[in-house]
Amino acid sequence: MVKLLIELLGYLRESAPLLTSLAVLTLLLVLLAKSIKKHSGLYYTLFAIPFVLVALPSLGKLFGIEIAGFVRVPFLGEIIRDYIHMGAFGHPLLIIIMYIGALEVRRPTVKKLMSIRKEMSIISGFAVFAHSLIRVMNSVPGAFRFFANNEEYMANTKVVSTLGAGFSSFSFLLGVFMLILFIPLWVTSFDAVRKRMGHVKWKKLQKWSYVLYVTLFIHAMAIQIGGMLNPRGGQTPKPAIETTVAQEKTTNRQRETARPVTNERRGETAKSEENSRQSTSAVKPATNGRMPTKGFADIKLNSQTKGYIHMISLILIYGSYLFLRIRKAKR
Ligand code: HEM
């Protein structure tokens, strides 16, 4: 029974990573709410560590010091990768923060989560900054090139669809706008800043979070569409990609496929996904004259299907948020 549950969770994580991470993280946050509230400083320090480990090699580079990336360190490397890609941690956390604003606080679970909204916002910043740091260095220059000198860009990349590259490049530049939007919202999550600002000013600034939510949806959708239009190619010229932490080889295959599929990762995983491309289900060969029992691990989804599942997840999540938010505002 436990084995089946673990298998099911692994399968869900692989086929619908965002929804699964969202469910797991919500449960963990509800369980840990009291502890997070009580020991917020400790949690901030803990969640800041992966960000510092992402920032250190980049800072070192600026000063000409070579600091090895920490992504190869077992377990810690996985956490760092999750920070960088947003899919397993940063995005679900931002969604939870967004959602509780649209739900009725009377419900005990919502009340618990609402009590740690500020703490969650501060923690989400560490993932957002780690993500942005890597992406500004590795994806933004290519996006600028796409719009500034499209011919040169297309000649030097592996992308096949100009439209796909356009979607990706647009979403990367939108990311820069989102970062500019996110910083003041994040800084004003701290009590000291909030008090100095005064409630009225603070409330006014917080209205910008709705703009952030809209751009989050566009950012995620455009990245997904761009990735699906260019299933085999990267958006940036090779040398830039090769230095991306995102491209560090992972030994944990299951973890790798559980993250949202992006253009850069597609190249890495394309070979292994080739085998499952034709069909969505595969049955292991018979052993000892008997058919082996079919487990969740035997149901394979190709990257295109996963892409569609991810887009439907995004539409469901952001669509239902919009519905709930409007309903709450009307009351
Ligand atoms: C600074 C420029 C940015 C660039 C170039 C950028 C680029 C990307 C890329 C390439 C991905 C795909 C996942 C990956 O491989 O990392 C992604 C995903 C994501 N980004 Fe950004 N990003 C930027 C900033 C931001 C900011 C500031 C936020 C949030 C405030 C953000 C939120 C997200 C989220 C939530 C996802 C996951 C989407 C999903 O689950 O489908 N990004 N971004």
Tab-separated table of C-alpha atoms and ligand atoms in Angstrom:
chain	number	residue	atom	x	y	z
A	1	MET	CA	0.000	0.000	0.000
A	2	VAL	CA	2.774	2.450	1.029
A	3	LYS	CA	4.790	1.405	-2.026
A	4	LEU	CA	1.779	2.061	-4.244
A	5	LEU	CA	1.272	5.502	-2.697
A	6	ILE	CA	4.932	6.430	-3.162
A	7	GLU	CA	4.746	5.181	-6.752
A	8	LEU	CA	1.590	7.219	-7.338
A	9	LEU	CA	3.195	10.342	-5.883
A	10	GLY	CA	6.284	9.820	-8.048
A	11	TYR	CA	4.070	9.380	-11.090
A	12	LEU	CA	2.019	12.480	-10.320
A	13	ARG	CA	5.207	14.443	-9.750
A	14	GLU	CA	6.441	13.410	-13.138
A	15	SER	CA	3.250	13.998	-15.075
A	16	ALA	CA	1.798	17.034	-13.264
A	17	PRO	CA	4.723	18.500	-11.294
A	18	LEU	CA	3.164	21.860	-10.516
A	19	LEU	CA	-0.114	20.516	-9.128
A	20	THR	CA	1.689	17.819	-7.147
A	21	SER	CA	4.260	20.214	-5.662
A	22	LEU	CA	1.434	22.608	-4.860
A	23	ALA	CA	-0.492	19.943	-2.950
A	24	VAL	CA	2.586	18.684	-1.057
A	25	LEU	CA	3.799	22.180	-0.190
A	26	THR	CA	0.351	23.297	1.002
A	27	LEU	CA	0.173	20.298	3.304
A	28	LEU	CA	3.671	20.927	4.666
A	29	LEU	CA	2.972	24.616	5.252
A	30	VAL	CA	-0.270	23.902	7.088
A	31	LEU	CA	1.559	21.383	9.286
A	32	LEU	CA	4.512	23.705	9.911
A	33	ALA	CA	2.579	26.974	10.191
A	34	LYS	CA	2.961	27.307	13.960
A	35	SER	CA	6.643	26.501	13.841
A	36	ILE	CA	7.289	28.916	10.941
A	37	LYS	CA	5.528	31.702	12.831
A	38	LYS	CA	7.480	30.998	16.014
A	39	HIS	CA	10.927	30.487	14.500
A	40	SER	CA	10.670	32.671	11.406
A	41	GLY	CA	14.319	33.808	11.651
A	42	LEU	CA	15.503	30.228	11.595
A	43	TYR	CA	13.369	29.426	8.555
A	44	TYR	CA	14.615	32.519	6.723
A	45	THR	CA	18.206	31.489	7.355
A	46	LEU	CA	17.513	27.938	6.233
A	47	PHE	CA	15.767	28.993	3.030
A	48	ALA	CA	18.377	31.646	2.283
A	49	ILE	CA	21.162	29.035	2.145
A	50	PRO	CA	20.349	27.654	-1.340
A	51	PHE	CA	20.144	31.227	-2.643
A	52	VAL	CA	23.555	32.062	-1.172
A	53	LEU	CA	24.973	28.907	-2.748
A	54	VAL	CA	23.592	29.978	-6.119
A	55	ALA	CA	24.875	33.525	-5.700
A	56	LEU	CA	28.384	32.640	-4.486
A	57	PRO	CA	29.790	31.215	-7.764
A	58	SER	CA	28.256	34.123	-9.702
A	59	LEU	CA	29.723	36.667	-7.291
A	60	GLY	CA	33.066	34.868	-7.455
A	61	LYS	CA	33.003	35.145	-11.250
A	62	LEU	CA	32.581	38.922	-10.971
A	63	PHE	CA	35.766	39.122	-8.895
A	64	GLY	CA	37.629	36.559	-10.982
A	65	ILE	CA	37.444	33.864	-8.291
A	66	GLU	CA	36.451	30.383	-9.364
A	67	ILE	CA	33.938	28.895	-6.928
A	68	ALA	CA	32.625	25.470	-7.873
A	69	GLY	CA	28.870	25.212	-8.340
A	70	PHE	CA	27.046	23.372	-5.581
A	71	VAL	CA	24.568	21.679	-7.898
A	72	ARG	CA	26.653	18.518	-7.955
A	73	VAL	CA	26.397	18.054	-4.206
A	74	PRO	CA	23.885	15.252	-3.581
A	75	PHE	CA	20.549	16.354	-2.129
A	76	LEU	CA	21.664	19.983	-1.722
A	77	GLY	CA	22.170	20.135	-5.485
A	78	GLU	CA	18.583	18.993	-5.975
A	79	ILE	CA	17.301	21.774	-3.731
A	80	ILE	CA	19.425	24.352	-5.545
A	81	ARG	CA	18.075	23.157	-8.896
A	82	ASP	CA	14.517	23.395	-7.567
A	83	TYR	CA	15.216	26.976	-6.488
A	84	ILE	CA	16.633	27.841	-9.888
A	85	HIS	CA	13.778	26.347	-11.888
A	86	MET	CA	10.922	27.579	-9.685
A	87	GLY	CA	8.662	24.663	-10.671
A	88	ALA	CA	8.920	22.553	-7.522
A	89	PHE	CA	9.205	25.242	-4.864
A	90	GLY	CA	9.154	28.925	-5.853
A	91	HIS	CA	6.138	28.764	-8.134
A	92	PRO	CA	3.907	26.686	-5.820
A	93	LEU	CA	4.850	29.001	-2.954
A	94	LEU	CA	3.911	32.115	-4.935
A	95	ILE	CA	0.639	30.440	-5.907
A	96	ILE	CA	-0.194	29.675	-2.262
A	97	ILE	CA	0.558	33.277	-1.254
A	98	MET	CA	-1.637	34.484	-4.105
A	99	TYR	CA	-4.477	32.042	-3.422
A	100	ILE	CA	-4.937	32.720	0.273
A	101	GLY	CA	-5.768	36.305	-0.597
A	102	ALA	CA	-8.750	35.001	-2.566
A	103	LEU	CA	-10.056	32.533	0.018
A	104	GLU	CA	-12.254	33.076	3.051
A	105	VAL	CA	-10.024	33.481	6.120
A	106	ARG	CA	-12.695	31.882	8.316
A	107	ARG	CA	-11.632	28.410	7.215
A	108	PRO	CA	-9.071	26.953	9.686
A	109	THR	CA	-6.567	25.892	6.986
A	110	VAL	CA	-6.717	29.268	5.275
A	111	LYS	CA	-6.403	30.971	8.669
A	112	LYS	CA	-3.252	28.994	9.383
A	113	LEU	CA	-1.728	29.854	6.027
A	114	MET	CA	-2.821	33.484	6.309
A	115	SER	CA	-0.976	33.745	9.629
A	116	ILE	CA	2.301	32.984	7.837
A	117	ARG	CA	1.669	34.867	4.583
A	118	LYS	CA	4.371	37.420	5.354
A	119	GLU	CA	6.878	34.670	6.216
A	120	MET	CA	6.021	32.801	3.014
A	121	SER	CA	6.512	35.959	0.967
A	122	ILE	CA	9.956	36.502	2.468
A	123	ILE	CA	10.918	32.863	1.870
A	124	SER	CA	9.629	32.978	-1.727
A	125	GLY	CA	12.089	35.807	-2.381
A	126	PHE	CA	15.081	33.508	-1.939
A	127	ALA	CA	13.831	31.218	-4.696
A	128	VAL	CA	12.845	34.116	-6.962
A	129	PHE	CA	16.256	35.779	-6.554
A	130	ALA	CA	18.149	32.548	-7.185
A	131	HIS	CA	16.031	31.967	-10.312
A	132	SER	CA	16.412	35.538	-11.527
A	133	LEU	CA	20.154	35.646	-10.948
A	134	ILE	CA	20.799	32.607	-13.122
A	135	ARG	CA	18.241	33.616	-15.717
A	136	VAL	CA	19.433	37.221	-16.011
A	137	MET	CA	22.946	35.938	-16.627
A	138	ASN	CA	22.061	33.117	-19.012
A	139	SER	CA	18.738	33.789	-20.701
A	140	VAL	CA	18.292	37.560	-20.857
A	141	PRO	CA	21.281	38.350	-23.132
A	142	GLY	CA	19.926	35.907	-25.756
A	143	ALA	CA	16.445	37.434	-25.477
A	144	PHE	CA	17.870	40.892	-26.158
A	145	ARG	CA	19.756	39.513	-29.157
A	146	PHE	CA	16.555	37.933	-30.473
A	147	PHE	CA	14.827	41.308	-30.650
A	148	ALA	CA	17.871	43.454	-31.454
A	149	ASN	CA	19.428	41.291	-34.161
A	150	ASN	CA	17.030	38.537	-35.061
A	151	GLU	CA	18.894	37.242	-38.122
A	152	GLU	CA	22.155	36.840	-36.254
A	153	TYR	CA	20.315	35.216	-33.356
A	154	MET	CA	18.519	32.670	-35.541
A	155	ALA	CA	21.729	31.838	-37.394
A	156	ASN	CA	23.561	31.030	-34.179
A	157	THR	CA	20.998	29.009	-32.266
A	158	LYS	CA	19.512	25.567	-32.530
A	159	VAL	CA	15.955	26.837	-32.523
A	160	VAL	CA	13.725	25.877	-35.422
A	161	SER	CA	10.727	28.075	-34.736
A	162	THR	CA	11.188	31.823	-34.757
A	163	LEU	CA	7.754	32.154	-33.180
A	164	GLY	CA	8.776	29.794	-30.377
A	165	ALA	CA	11.982	31.740	-29.778
A	166	GLY	CA	9.878	34.911	-29.791
A	167	PHE	CA	7.613	33.542	-27.064
A	168	SER	CA	10.601	32.482	-24.962
A	169	SER	CA	12.520	35.727	-25.464
A	170	PHE	CA	9.457	37.810	-24.665
A	171	SER	CA	8.883	35.834	-21.465
A	172	PHE	CA	12.527	36.320	-20.414
A	173	LEU	CA	12.311	40.070	-20.837
A	174	LEU	CA	9.004	40.008	-19.011
A	175	GLY	CA	10.945	38.235	-16.242
A	176	VAL	CA	13.126	41.321	-15.860
A	177	PHE	CA	10.007	43.466	-15.458
A	178	MET	CA	8.699	40.951	-12.917
A	179	LEU	CA	11.926	41.169	-10.962
A	180	ILE	CA	11.657	44.960	-10.817
A	181	LEU	CA	8.075	44.538	-9.618
A	182	PHE	CA	8.921	41.826	-7.136
A	183	ILE	CA	11.766	43.599	-5.289
A	184	PRO	CA	9.687	46.377	-3.640
A	185	LEU	CA	6.894	43.931	-2.828
A	186	TRP	CA	9.443	41.640	-1.187
A	187	VAL	CA	11.306	44.354	0.717
A	188	THR	CA	8.062	45.707	2.146
A	189	SER	CA	7.211	42.260	3.519
A	190	PHE	CA	9.650	42.943	6.346
A	191	ASP	CA	7.961	44.412	9.411
A	192	ALA	CA	10.538	47.157	9.900
A	193	VAL	CA	10.038	48.507	6.354
A	194	ARG	CA	6.291	48.094	6.566
A	195	LYS	CA	6.089	50.115	9.780
A	196	ARG	CA	8.239	52.889	8.380
A	197	MET	CA	6.055	53.116	5.281
A	198	GLY	CA	2.768	53.371	7.042
A	199	HIS	CA	-0.273	51.210	6.380
A	200	VAL	CA	-1.903	53.307	3.653
A	201	LYS	CA	1.231	53.500	1.504
A	202	TRP	CA	1.932	49.821	2.094
A	203	LYS	CA	-1.584	48.782	1.050
A	204	LYS	CA	-1.300	50.884	-2.093
A	205	LEU	CA	1.989	49.247	-3.043
A	206	GLN	CA	0.605	45.766	-2.418
A	207	LYS	CA	-1.947	46.334	-5.219
A	208	TRP	CA	0.980	45.782	-7.599
A	209	SER	CA	0.988	42.144	-6.576
A	210	TYR	CA	-2.025	41.659	-8.883
A	211	VAL	CA	0.105	42.839	-11.788
A	212	LEU	CA	2.744	40.353	-10.678
A	213	TYR	CA	0.201	37.510	-10.679
A	214	VAL	CA	-0.887	38.346	-14.222
A	215	THR	CA	2.708	38.504	-15.428
A	216	LEU	CA	3.505	35.238	-13.632
A	217	PHE	CA	0.833	33.489	-15.665
A	218	ILE	CA	2.002	35.049	-18.935
A	219	HIS	CA	5.654	34.273	-18.098
A	220	ALA	CA	4.919	30.617	-17.357
A	221	MET	CA	2.611	30.124	-20.353
A	222	ALA	CA	4.935	31.845	-22.828
A	223	ILE	CA	7.901	29.771	-21.613
A	224	GLN	CA	5.839	26.619	-22.032
A	225	ILE	CA	4.594	27.560	-25.517
A	226	GLY	CA	8.107	28.609	-26.563
A	227	GLY	CA	9.449	25.297	-25.303
A	228	MET	CA	6.824	23.310	-27.144
A	229	LEU	CA	7.442	25.129	-30.421
A	230	ASN	CA	11.162	24.484	-30.092
A	231	PRO	CA	11.254	21.031	-28.551
A	232	ARG	CA	14.871	20.281	-29.346
A	233	GLY	CA	16.602	23.617	-29.277
A	234	GLY	CA	17.935	26.125	-26.795
A	235	GLN	CA	17.076	29.784	-26.920
A	236	THR	CA	20.563	31.082	-26.413
A	237	PRO	CA	23.767	30.363	-28.312
A	238	LYS	CA	25.577	27.295	-27.087
A	239	PRO	CA	28.374	28.803	-24.984
A	240	ALA	CA	25.860	30.655	-22.821
A	241	ILE	CA	23.851	27.504	-22.253
A	242	GLU	CA	26.860	25.430	-21.396
A	243	THR	CA	27.610	27.567	-18.406
A	244	THR	CA	24.060	27.381	-17.110
A	245	VAL	CA	23.652	25.672	-13.802
A	246	ALA	CA	20.429	24.327	-15.207
A	247	GLN	CA	22.485	22.173	-17.531
A	248	GLU	CA	24.495	20.478	-14.826
A	249	LYS	CA	24.031	16.787	-15.280
A	250	THR	CA	21.814	15.176	-12.773
A	251	THR	CA	22.107	11.594	-11.722
A	252	ASN	CA	18.581	11.433	-10.478
A	253	ARG	CA	16.559	10.836	-13.586
A	254	GLN	CA	13.187	10.856	-11.898
A	255	ARG	CA	13.822	14.236	-10.314
A	256	GLU	CA	14.960	15.608	-13.620
A	257	THR	CA	11.803	14.699	-15.480
A	258	ALA	CA	9.655	15.966	-12.632
A	259	ARG	CA	10.687	19.570	-13.302
A	260	PRO	CA	8.845	21.600	-15.927
A	261	VAL	CA	10.215	20.865	-19.367
A	262	THR	CA	12.002	23.820	-20.907
A	263	ASN	CA	13.886	24.254	-24.130
A	264	GLU	CA	17.252	24.053	-22.439
A	265	ARG	CA	16.405	20.854	-20.658
A	266	ARG	CA	14.767	19.305	-23.664
A	267	GLY	CA	18.105	18.788	-25.395
A	268	GLU	CA	19.323	16.863	-22.362
A	269	THR	CA	16.312	14.664	-22.012
A	270	ALA	CA	15.298	14.332	-25.624
A	271	LYS	CA	17.205	11.081	-26.194
A	272	SER	CA	15.681	9.223	-23.316
A	273	GLU	CA	12.266	10.591	-24.089
A	274	GLU	CA	12.557	9.375	-27.662
A	275	ASN	CA	11.746	5.857	-26.526
A	276	SER	CA	8.487	6.906	-25.008
A	277	ARG	CA	7.547	9.320	-27.758
A	278	GLN	CA	5.353	7.006	-29.838
A	279	SER	CA	3.065	5.741	-27.160
A	280	THR	CA	1.765	7.006	-23.880
A	281	SER	CA	1.851	3.617	-22.245
A	282	ALA	CA	4.320	0.775	-22.275
A	283	VAL	CA	4.109	-2.713	-20.863
A	284	LYS	CA	7.185	-4.560	-19.670
A	285	PRO	CA	7.932	-7.867	-21.426
A	286	ALA	CA	6.477	-10.974	-19.892
A	287	THR	CA	8.658	-12.821	-17.400
A	288	ASN	CA	8.409	-16.524	-16.621
A	289	GLY	CA	5.418	-16.775	-18.875
A	290	ARG	CA	3.482	-14.331	-16.718
A	291	MET	CA	2.706	-10.726	-17.454
A	292	PRO	CA	4.292	-8.492	-14.807
A	293	THR	CA	1.830	-6.347	-12.891
A	294	LYS	CA	1.437	-2.911	-14.388
A	295	GLY	CA	2.534	-0.119	-12.047
A	296	PHE	CA	2.354	3.652	-12.311
A	297	ALA	CA	6.008	3.655	-13.353
A	298	ASP	CA	4.997	1.816	-16.539
A	299	ILE	CA	2.742	4.612	-17.723
A	300	LYS	CA	4.993	6.881	-19.699
A	301	LEU	CA	4.036	10.322	-20.922
A	302	ASN	CA	5.933	12.051	-23.694
A	303	SER	CA	7.193	15.597	-23.279
A	304	GLN	CA	4.447	17.040	-25.500
A	305	THR	CA	1.741	15.519	-23.303
A	306	LYS	CA	3.522	16.778	-20.173
A	307	GLY	CA	3.653	20.222	-21.747
A	308	TYR	CA	-0.107	20.216	-22.319
A	309	ILE	CA	-0.740	18.974	-18.783
A	310	HIS	CA	1.403	21.809	-17.461
A	311	MET	CA	-0.455	24.415	-19.506
A	312	ILE	CA	-3.830	23.052	-18.374
A	313	SER	CA	-2.566	23.143	-14.764
A	314	LEU	CA	-1.591	26.801	-15.184
A	315	ILE	CA	-4.971	27.699	-16.688
A	316	LEU	CA	-6.804	25.848	-13.910
A	317	ILE	CA	-4.743	27.414	-11.117
A	318	TYR	CA	-4.761	30.998	-12.340
A	319	GLY	CA	-8.310	30.756	-13.731
A	320	SER	CA	-9.755	29.505	-10.459
A	321	TYR	CA	-7.798	32.177	-8.567
A	322	LEU	CA	-9.355	34.854	-10.745
A	323	PHE	CA	-12.813	33.404	-10.182
A	324	LEU	CA	-12.354	33.233	-6.387
A	325	ARG	CA	-10.807	36.693	-6.183
A	326	ILE	CA	-13.657	38.305	-8.103
A	327	ARG	CA	-16.207	36.399	-6.008
A	328	LYS	CA	-14.544	37.608	-2.801
A	329	ALA	CA	-14.408	41.202	-4.024
A	330	LYS	CA	-18.148	41.117	-4.844
A	331	ARG	CA	-19.070	40.018	-1.311
B	1	HEM	C1	14.920	37.949	-14.528
B	1	HEM	C2	14.513	37.425	-15.616
B	1	HEM	C3	13.849	36.079	-15.705
B	1	HEM	C4	14.064	35.168	-16.674
B	1	HEM	C5	14.970	35.330	-17.850
B	1	HEM	C6	13.262	34.014	-16.391
B	1	HEM	C7	13.232	32.841	-17.139
B	1	HEM	C8	12.566	31.699	-16.811
B	1	HEM	C9	12.737	30.393	-17.401
B	1	HEM	C10	13.715	30.046	-18.497
B	1	HEM	C11	11.882	29.555	-16.807
B	1	HEM	C12	11.692	28.056	-17.092
B	1	HEM	C13	12.210	27.248	-15.922
B	1	HEM	C14	13.716	27.267	-15.850
B	1	HEM	O1	14.334	26.543	-16.615
B	1	HEM	O2	14.254	28.021	-15.040
B	1	HEM	C15	11.153	30.312	-15.836
B	1	HEM	C16	10.196	29.799	-15.044
B	1	HEM	C17	9.558	30.512	-14.091
B	1	HEM	N1	9.805	31.810	-13.727
B	1	HEM	FE1	11.143	33.033	-14.498
B	1	HEM	N2	12.546	34.253	-15.260
B	1	HEM	C18	12.890	35.497	-14.787
B	1	HEM	C19	12.408	36.106	-13.659
B	1	HEM	C20	11.390	35.641	-12.920
B	1	HEM	C21	10.817	36.320	-11.779
B	1	HEM	C22	11.270	37.660	-11.233
B	1	HEM	C23	9.814	35.522	-11.309
B	1	HEM	C24	8.883	35.723	-10.181
B	1	HEM	C25	8.628	36.832	-9.587
B	1	HEM	C26	9.777	34.341	-12.159
B	1	HEM	C27	8.895	33.307	-12.015
B	1	HEM	C28	8.962	32.133	-12.703
B	1	HEM	C29	8.096	31.005	-12.434
B	1	HEM	C30	7.009	30.949	-11.396
B	1	HEM	C31	8.478	29.990	-13.296
B	1	HEM	C32	7.895	28.576	-13.365
B	1	HEM	C33	6.824	28.554	-14.434
B	1	HEM	C34	6.172	27.226	-14.535
B	1	HEM	O3	5.965	26.544	-13.530
B	1	HEM	O4	5.812	26.886	-15.663
B	1	HEM	N3	10.743	34.455	-13.124
B	1	HEM	N4	11.588	31.611	-15.854
